[in-house]
Each structure stands twice: as C-alpha cells, then as structure tokens.
Tab-separated table of C-alpha atoms in Angstrom:
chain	number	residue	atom	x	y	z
A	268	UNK	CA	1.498	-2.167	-1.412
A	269	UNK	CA	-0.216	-1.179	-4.403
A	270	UNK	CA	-2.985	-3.121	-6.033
A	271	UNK	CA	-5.431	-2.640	-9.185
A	272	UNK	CA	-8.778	-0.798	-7.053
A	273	UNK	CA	-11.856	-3.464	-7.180
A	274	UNK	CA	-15.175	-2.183	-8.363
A	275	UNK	CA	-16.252	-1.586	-4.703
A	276	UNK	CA	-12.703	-0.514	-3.335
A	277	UNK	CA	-13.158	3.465	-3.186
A	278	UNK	CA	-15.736	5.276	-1.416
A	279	UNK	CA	-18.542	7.087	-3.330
A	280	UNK	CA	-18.553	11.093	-3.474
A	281	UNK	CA	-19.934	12.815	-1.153
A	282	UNK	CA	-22.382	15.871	-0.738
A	283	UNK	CA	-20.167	18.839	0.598
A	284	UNK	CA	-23.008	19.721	2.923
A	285	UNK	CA	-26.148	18.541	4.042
A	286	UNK	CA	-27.281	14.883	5.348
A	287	UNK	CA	-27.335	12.420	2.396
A	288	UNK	CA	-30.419	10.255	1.941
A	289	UNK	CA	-30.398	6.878	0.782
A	290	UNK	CA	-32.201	6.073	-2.386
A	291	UNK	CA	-34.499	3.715	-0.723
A	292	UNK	CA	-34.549	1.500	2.327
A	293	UNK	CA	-34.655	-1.715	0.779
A	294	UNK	CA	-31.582	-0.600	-1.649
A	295	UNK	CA	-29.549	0.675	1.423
A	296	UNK	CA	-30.412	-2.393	3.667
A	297	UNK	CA	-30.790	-5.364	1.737
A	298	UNK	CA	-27.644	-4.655	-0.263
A	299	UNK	CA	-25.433	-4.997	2.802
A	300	UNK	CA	-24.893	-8.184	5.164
A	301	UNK	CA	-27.003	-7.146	8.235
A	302	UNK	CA	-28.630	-10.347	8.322
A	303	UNK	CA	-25.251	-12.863	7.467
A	304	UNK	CA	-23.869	-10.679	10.427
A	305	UNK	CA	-26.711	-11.487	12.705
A	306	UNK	CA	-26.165	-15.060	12.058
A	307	UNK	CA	-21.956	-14.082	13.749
A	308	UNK	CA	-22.983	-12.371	16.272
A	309	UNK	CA	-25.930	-14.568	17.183
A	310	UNK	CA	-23.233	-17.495	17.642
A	311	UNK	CA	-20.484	-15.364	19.005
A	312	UNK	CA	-21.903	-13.635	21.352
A	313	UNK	CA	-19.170	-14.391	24.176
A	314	UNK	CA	-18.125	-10.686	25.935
A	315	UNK	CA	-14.034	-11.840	25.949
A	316	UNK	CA	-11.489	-9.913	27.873
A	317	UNK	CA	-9.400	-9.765	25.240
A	318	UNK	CA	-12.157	-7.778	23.381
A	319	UNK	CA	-11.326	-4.709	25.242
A	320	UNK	CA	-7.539	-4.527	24.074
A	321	UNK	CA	-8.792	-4.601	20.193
A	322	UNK	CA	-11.683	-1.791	20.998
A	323	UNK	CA	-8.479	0.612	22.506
A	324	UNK	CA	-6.687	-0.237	19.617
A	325	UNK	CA	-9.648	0.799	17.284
A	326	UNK	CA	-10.294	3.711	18.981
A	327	UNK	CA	-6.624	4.882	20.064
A	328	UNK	CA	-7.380	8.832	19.838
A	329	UNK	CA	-9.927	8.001	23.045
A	330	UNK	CA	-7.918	7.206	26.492
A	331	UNK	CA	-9.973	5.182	28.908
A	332	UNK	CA	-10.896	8.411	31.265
A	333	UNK	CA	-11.622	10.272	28.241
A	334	UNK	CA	-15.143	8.688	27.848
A	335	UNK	CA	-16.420	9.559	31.656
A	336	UNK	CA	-19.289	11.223	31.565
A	337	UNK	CA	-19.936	11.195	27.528
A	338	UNK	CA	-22.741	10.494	25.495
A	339	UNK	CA	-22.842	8.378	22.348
A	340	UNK	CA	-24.526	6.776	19.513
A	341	UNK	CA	-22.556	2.768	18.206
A	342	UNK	CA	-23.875	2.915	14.714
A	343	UNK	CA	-24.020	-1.017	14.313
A	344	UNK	CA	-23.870	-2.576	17.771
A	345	UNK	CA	-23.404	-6.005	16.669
A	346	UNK	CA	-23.516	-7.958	20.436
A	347	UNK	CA	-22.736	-4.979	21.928
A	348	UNK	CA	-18.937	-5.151	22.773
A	349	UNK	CA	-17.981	-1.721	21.702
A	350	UNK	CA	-20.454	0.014	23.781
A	351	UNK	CA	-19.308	-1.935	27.227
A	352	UNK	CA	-15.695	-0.826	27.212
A	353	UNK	CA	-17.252	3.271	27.327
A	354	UNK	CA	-20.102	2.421	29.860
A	355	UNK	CA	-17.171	0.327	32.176
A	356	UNK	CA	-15.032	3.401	32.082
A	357	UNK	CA	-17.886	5.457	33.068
A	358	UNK	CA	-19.764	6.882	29.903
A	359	UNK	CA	-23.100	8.740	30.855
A	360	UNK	CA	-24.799	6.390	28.331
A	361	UNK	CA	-26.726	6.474	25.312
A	362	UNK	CA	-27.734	4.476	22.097
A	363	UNK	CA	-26.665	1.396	19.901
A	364	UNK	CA	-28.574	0.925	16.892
A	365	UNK	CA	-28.613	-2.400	14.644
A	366	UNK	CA	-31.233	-4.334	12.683
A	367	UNK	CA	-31.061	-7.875	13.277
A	368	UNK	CA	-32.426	-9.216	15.645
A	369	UNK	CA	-30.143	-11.671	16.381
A	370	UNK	CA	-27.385	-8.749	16.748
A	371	UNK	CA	-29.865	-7.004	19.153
A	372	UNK	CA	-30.861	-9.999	21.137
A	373	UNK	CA	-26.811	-10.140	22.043
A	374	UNK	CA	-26.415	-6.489	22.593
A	375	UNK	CA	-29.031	-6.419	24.679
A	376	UNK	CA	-27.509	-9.178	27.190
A	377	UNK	CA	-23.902	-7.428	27.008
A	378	UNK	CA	-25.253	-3.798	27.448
A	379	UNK	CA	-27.970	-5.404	30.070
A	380	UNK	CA	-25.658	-3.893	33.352
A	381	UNK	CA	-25.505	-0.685	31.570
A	382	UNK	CA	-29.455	0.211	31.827
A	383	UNK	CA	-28.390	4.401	30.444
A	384	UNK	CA	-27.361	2.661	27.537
A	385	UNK	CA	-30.413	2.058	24.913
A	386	UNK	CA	-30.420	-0.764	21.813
A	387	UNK	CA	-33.005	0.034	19.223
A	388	UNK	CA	-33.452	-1.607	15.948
A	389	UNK	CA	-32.491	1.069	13.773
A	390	UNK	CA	-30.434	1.054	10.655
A	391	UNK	CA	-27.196	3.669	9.498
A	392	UNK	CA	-29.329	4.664	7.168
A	393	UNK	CA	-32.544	5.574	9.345
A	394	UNK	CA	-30.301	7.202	12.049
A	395	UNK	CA	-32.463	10.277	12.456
A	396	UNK	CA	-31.279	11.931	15.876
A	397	UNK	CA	-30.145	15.497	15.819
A	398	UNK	CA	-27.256	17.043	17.567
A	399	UNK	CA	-27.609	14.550	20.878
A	400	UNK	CA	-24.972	12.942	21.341
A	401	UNK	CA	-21.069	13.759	22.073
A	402	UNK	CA	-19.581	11.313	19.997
A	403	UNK	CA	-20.929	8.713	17.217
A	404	UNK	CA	-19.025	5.996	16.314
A	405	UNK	CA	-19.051	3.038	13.865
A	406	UNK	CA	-16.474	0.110	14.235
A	407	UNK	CA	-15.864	-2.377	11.174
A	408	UNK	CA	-18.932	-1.098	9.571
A	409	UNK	CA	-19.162	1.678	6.884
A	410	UNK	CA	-16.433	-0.111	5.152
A	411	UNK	CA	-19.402	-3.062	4.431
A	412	UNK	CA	-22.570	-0.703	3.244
A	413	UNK	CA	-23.763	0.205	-0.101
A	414	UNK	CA	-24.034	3.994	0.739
A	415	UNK	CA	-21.196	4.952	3.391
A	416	UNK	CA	-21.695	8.475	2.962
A	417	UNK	CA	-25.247	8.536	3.635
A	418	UNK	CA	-24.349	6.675	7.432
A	419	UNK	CA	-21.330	9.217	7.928
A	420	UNK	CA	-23.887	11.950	6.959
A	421	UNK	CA	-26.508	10.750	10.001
A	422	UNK	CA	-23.664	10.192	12.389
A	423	UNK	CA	-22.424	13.979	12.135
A	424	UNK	CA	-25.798	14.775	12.268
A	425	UNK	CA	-26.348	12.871	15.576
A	426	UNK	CA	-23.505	14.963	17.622
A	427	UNK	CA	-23.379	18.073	18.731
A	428	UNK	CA	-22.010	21.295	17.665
A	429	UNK	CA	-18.235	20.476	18.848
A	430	UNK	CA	-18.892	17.037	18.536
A	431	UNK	CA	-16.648	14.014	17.637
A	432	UNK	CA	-17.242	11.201	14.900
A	433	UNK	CA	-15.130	8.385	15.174
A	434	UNK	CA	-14.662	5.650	12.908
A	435	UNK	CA	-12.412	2.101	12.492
A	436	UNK	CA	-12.405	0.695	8.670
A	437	UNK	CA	-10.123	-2.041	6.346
A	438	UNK	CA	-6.849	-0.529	5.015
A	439	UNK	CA	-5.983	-1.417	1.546
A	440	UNK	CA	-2.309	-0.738	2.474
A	441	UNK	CA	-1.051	-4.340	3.567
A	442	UNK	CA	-4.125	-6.162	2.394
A	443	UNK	CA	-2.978	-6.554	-1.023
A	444	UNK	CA	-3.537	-9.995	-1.040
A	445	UNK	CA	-6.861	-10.392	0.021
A	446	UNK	CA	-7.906	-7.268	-2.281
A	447	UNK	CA	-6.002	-9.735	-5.073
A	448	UNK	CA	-7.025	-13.390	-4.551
A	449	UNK	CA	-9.142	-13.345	-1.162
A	450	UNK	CA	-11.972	-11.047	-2.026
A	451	UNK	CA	-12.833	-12.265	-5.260
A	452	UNK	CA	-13.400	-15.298	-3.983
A	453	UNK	CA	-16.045	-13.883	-1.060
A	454	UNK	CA	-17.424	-11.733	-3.931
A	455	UNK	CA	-18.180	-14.793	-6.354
A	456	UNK	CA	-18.457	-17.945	-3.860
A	457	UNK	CA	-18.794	-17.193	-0.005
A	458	UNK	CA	-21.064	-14.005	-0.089
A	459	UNK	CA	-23.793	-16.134	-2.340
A	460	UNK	CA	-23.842	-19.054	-0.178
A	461	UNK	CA	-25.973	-19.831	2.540
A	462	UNK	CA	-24.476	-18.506	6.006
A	463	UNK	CA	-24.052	-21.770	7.879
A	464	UNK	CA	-22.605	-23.958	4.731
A	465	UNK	CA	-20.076	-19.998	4.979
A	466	UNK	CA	-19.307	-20.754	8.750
A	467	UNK	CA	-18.646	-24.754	8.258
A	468	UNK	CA	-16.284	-23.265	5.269
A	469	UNK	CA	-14.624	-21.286	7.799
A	470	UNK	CA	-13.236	-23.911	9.648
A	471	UNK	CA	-10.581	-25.176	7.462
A	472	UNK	CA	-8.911	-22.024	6.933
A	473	UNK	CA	-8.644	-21.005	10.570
A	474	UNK	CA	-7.090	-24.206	11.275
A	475	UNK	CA	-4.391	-23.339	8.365
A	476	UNK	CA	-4.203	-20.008	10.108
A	477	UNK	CA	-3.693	-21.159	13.952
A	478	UNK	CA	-0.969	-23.114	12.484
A	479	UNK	CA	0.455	-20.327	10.906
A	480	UNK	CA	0.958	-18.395	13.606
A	481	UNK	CA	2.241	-21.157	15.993
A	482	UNK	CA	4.695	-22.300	13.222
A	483	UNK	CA	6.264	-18.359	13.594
A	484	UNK	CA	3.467	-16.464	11.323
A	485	UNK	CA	4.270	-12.816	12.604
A	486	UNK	CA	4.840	-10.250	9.782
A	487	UNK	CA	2.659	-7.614	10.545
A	488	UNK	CA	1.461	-6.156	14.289
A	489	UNK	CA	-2.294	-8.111	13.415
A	490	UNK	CA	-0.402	-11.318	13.522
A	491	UNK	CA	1.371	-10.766	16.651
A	492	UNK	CA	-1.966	-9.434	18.196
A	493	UNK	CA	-4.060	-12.851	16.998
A	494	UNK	CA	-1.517	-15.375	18.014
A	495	UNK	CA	-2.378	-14.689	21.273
A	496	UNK	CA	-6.485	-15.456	20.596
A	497	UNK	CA	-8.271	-18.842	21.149
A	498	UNK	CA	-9.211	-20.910	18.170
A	499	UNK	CA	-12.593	-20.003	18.813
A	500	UNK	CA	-12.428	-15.916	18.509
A	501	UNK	CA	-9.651	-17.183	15.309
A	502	UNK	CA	-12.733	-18.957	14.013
A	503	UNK	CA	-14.893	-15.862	14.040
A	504	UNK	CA	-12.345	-13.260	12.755
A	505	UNK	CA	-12.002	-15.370	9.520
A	506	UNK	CA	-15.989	-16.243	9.263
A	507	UNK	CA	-16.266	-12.449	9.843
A	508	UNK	CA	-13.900	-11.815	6.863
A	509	UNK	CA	-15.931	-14.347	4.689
A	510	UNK	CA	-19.481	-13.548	5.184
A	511	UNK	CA	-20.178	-10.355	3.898
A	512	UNK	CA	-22.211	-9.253	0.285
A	513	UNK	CA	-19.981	-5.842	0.539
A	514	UNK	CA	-16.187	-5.221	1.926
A	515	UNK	CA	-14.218	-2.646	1.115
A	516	UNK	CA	-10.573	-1.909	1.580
A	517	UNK	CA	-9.666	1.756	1.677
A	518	UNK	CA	-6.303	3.722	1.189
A	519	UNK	CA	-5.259	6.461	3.583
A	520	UNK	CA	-6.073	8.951	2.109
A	521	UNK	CA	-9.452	7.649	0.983
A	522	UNK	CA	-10.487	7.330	4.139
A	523	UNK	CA	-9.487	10.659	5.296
A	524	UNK	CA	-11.513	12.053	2.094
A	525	UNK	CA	-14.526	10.298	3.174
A	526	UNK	CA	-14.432	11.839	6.504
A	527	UNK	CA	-13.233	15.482	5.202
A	528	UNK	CA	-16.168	15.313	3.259
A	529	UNK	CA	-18.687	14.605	5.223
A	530	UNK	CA	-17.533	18.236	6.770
A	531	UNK	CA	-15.525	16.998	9.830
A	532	UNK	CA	-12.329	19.147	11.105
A	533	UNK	CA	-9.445	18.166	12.784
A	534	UNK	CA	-9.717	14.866	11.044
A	535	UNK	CA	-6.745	12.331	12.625
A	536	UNK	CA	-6.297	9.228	11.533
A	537	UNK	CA	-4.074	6.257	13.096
A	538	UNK	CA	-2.324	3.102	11.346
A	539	UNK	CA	-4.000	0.146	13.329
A	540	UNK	CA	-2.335	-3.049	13.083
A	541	UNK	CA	-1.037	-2.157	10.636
A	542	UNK	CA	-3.834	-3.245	8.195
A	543	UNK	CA	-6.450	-0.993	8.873
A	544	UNK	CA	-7.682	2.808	9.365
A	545	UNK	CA	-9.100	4.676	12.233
A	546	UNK	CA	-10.084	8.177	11.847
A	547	UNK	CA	-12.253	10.944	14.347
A	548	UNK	CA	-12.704	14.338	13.238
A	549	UNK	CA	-14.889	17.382	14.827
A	550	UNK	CA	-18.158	18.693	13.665
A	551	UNK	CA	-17.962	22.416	13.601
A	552	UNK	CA	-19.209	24.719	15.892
A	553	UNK	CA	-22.495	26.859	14.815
C-alpha cells in the first residue's frame, strides 16, 4: 500500500563508517518515550507463554538451538521477555540495557533465573561496549528513537568481528491506515497526554478490537496471530501502539538501507506478520 511519508516516517542518513554520536543526551533521551514505556512495562510485566511464539516470529533467521552457547547485548529490555527465550534455550548470557526504572525493576524479576544475564540502566545511545558480544539485538525499538542510526551504530560496535545485529521494526507496507488516520492522532492527542488518562483511553478501542476479531476480523497473518491473545495482552498491544512521543513505520527497503548503512553484510530481512520488518546482517571481519 502506498501512503504520503509522515515527517518522521524515513530513517535519517547515516555515517558510512564510524560510530555515530548523539548530539546530546538529553536530546537523544528525552525525545523518545522511555519513561511512557516504563509506565507499560511496569503494569505488564506478566512473562506469558504466548510471548515466546511472537519473539520466534521476530527473530525468525535465529532457530531455537542456534542461540546455545551465545553471547548478547537486548538494546531496550523492557521487562525482559526477549532475553528469557535465548537464556531458556541455553544462551551463555550477557547484557540488557534500558533506562527506566520501572522497565528494569521487571527485567530484573524475568531475567532473575538467568543470573549470566546482566540488566544495567543504560541507554541506545550510551551503549559503549566494544566488540563483546556475538549478537546485539533491538526488538520494537529503533523504530521509536530520535537518532536510530546512532543506536544501530553502538550495537555493531558491541559485536564482534563476524558478529550478528539483529533487529524487529514497524512496516509501512500494510499499515497504511494507521500511517493515514491512526498516527496523527497519537502524534497530536495521545503522545501529549498524561500516561494513565493514555492507558484508560486504551480501553475502549481494544474492546472494539476483541470484537473484531471474534466477529471474523482476519485479513492479515497479525490478526490471525492476536485472536488467539487474552483481552489483557490485547489491552497492552494497543496501549503500546498509543503511548509513544516517536513511531515510525518503515518500507522495505528503508529498513534494509538503514542496516546496509550502518556497514552490516549479508543483510536478510523477513516479512513478519505481515506488517512489520525484521532484518540481521554481519559485521565484517577485520
């Protein structure tokens, strides 16, 4: 589907080498949503089942046995879900970084049977390891900062020679209608508002949406998958889509540029649900 780009819809330009710096901390930060997703994750902190088939899903180039025994960096943890599903299929451990404290309080009771793994308060932007780790990754959260580059830069940085960076994003392709009618709206109303008056907001639309889907709502492979949550995790998903100051929804080929450019090889990407990207590529070998 094509749609008119918002101001925020395409990713900036990147260096061709080199890690990028963000202009300033509090420009990075405080122009994203850390804290509005603190607030999500402090409330929805539940580790669900059904959790892990929407991590293999967002990370479909990575088979369960192909994470024994790896190290890796979850470049905003939230509660910690995407770094359980690697430790339980037998990971050798390593870090998840966030900056609320809420987030962190959560991640650190999901990752607390996983004591190789380490939660630090720690920002994209302030991710300062060098060539540790086997693989970064970042699920649903470059497409939400001010300066997505400057993360991807860190994240490269932060694996090895040989290395893998993995990452899961919004798909403009099949989200015209948010990009259209639903975004504005977050832009001008939901993203100014305070965060609990956004989550009691949230409520009547995921009641119009669990009706939806009962009633035979079942268009695209995201339906089909979301029919089968509770009206609970339904709640969240549509909170989550609600909250933030920054969301952007990326073409195909813009997200393969974004990860080209940040000097990955063998970039793959993968159709998810059909609404969304996900994308690994290699750092080169010295």
């Amino acid at each position: 589907m094509s749609v008119t780009p918002s101001p925020d819809a395409r990713p900036p330009a990147i260096p061709a080498s080199g890690p990028a710096v963000a202009a300033s901390k509090d420009d990075a930060v405080h122009t994203g949503s850390a804290d509005r997703f603190g607030y999500e994750w402090g409330r929805y902190a539940e580790l669900k089942g059904v959790y892990e088939e929407q991590f293999r899903r967002w990370t479909s180039f990575m088979a369960p046995e192909d994470w024994r025994g790896l190290t890796f960096v979850d470049v905003g943890c939230g509660m910690g879900r995407n770094s359980h599903w690697p430790m339980s299929y037998g990971a050798a451990g390593g870090l998840a970084i966030d900056i609320d404290e809420r987030s962190l309080a959560s991640a650190r009771a999901t990752l607390a049977p996983h004591p190789a793994m380490e939660v630090r308060r720690q920002s994209a932007y302030e991710l300062n390891e060098v060539e540790r780790f086997d693989l970064a990754f970042s699920i649903g959260v470059i497409h939400h900062l001010a300066h997505p580059e400057t993360a991807l830069a860190n994240m490269v940085r932060a694996v090895k020679p040989g290395g893998r960076v993995m990452i899961w994003v919004y798909g403009r392709e099949n989200n015209g209608w948010i990009v259209r009618f639903a975004d504005p709206l977050r832009k001008a109303l939901f993203s100014r508002l305070p965060i609990g008056l956004v989550h009691a907001l949230s409520l009547p639309p995921t009641a119009i949406l669990w009706l939806a889907l009962r009633l035979g709502l079942d268009r695209l492979e995201y339906f089909r998958l979301i029919r089968r949550f509770d009206f609970a995790h339904l709640r969240s998903i549509v909170f989550d889509q609600m909250l933030p100051k920054i969301a952007n929804y990326w073409r195909r080929d813009e997200v393969e540029a974004l990860m080209k450019q940040a000097g990955l090889e063998d970039v793959r990407l993968a159709w998810v649900n059909e609404i969304s990207w996900a994308a690994i590529g290699r750092k080169p070998q010295r």
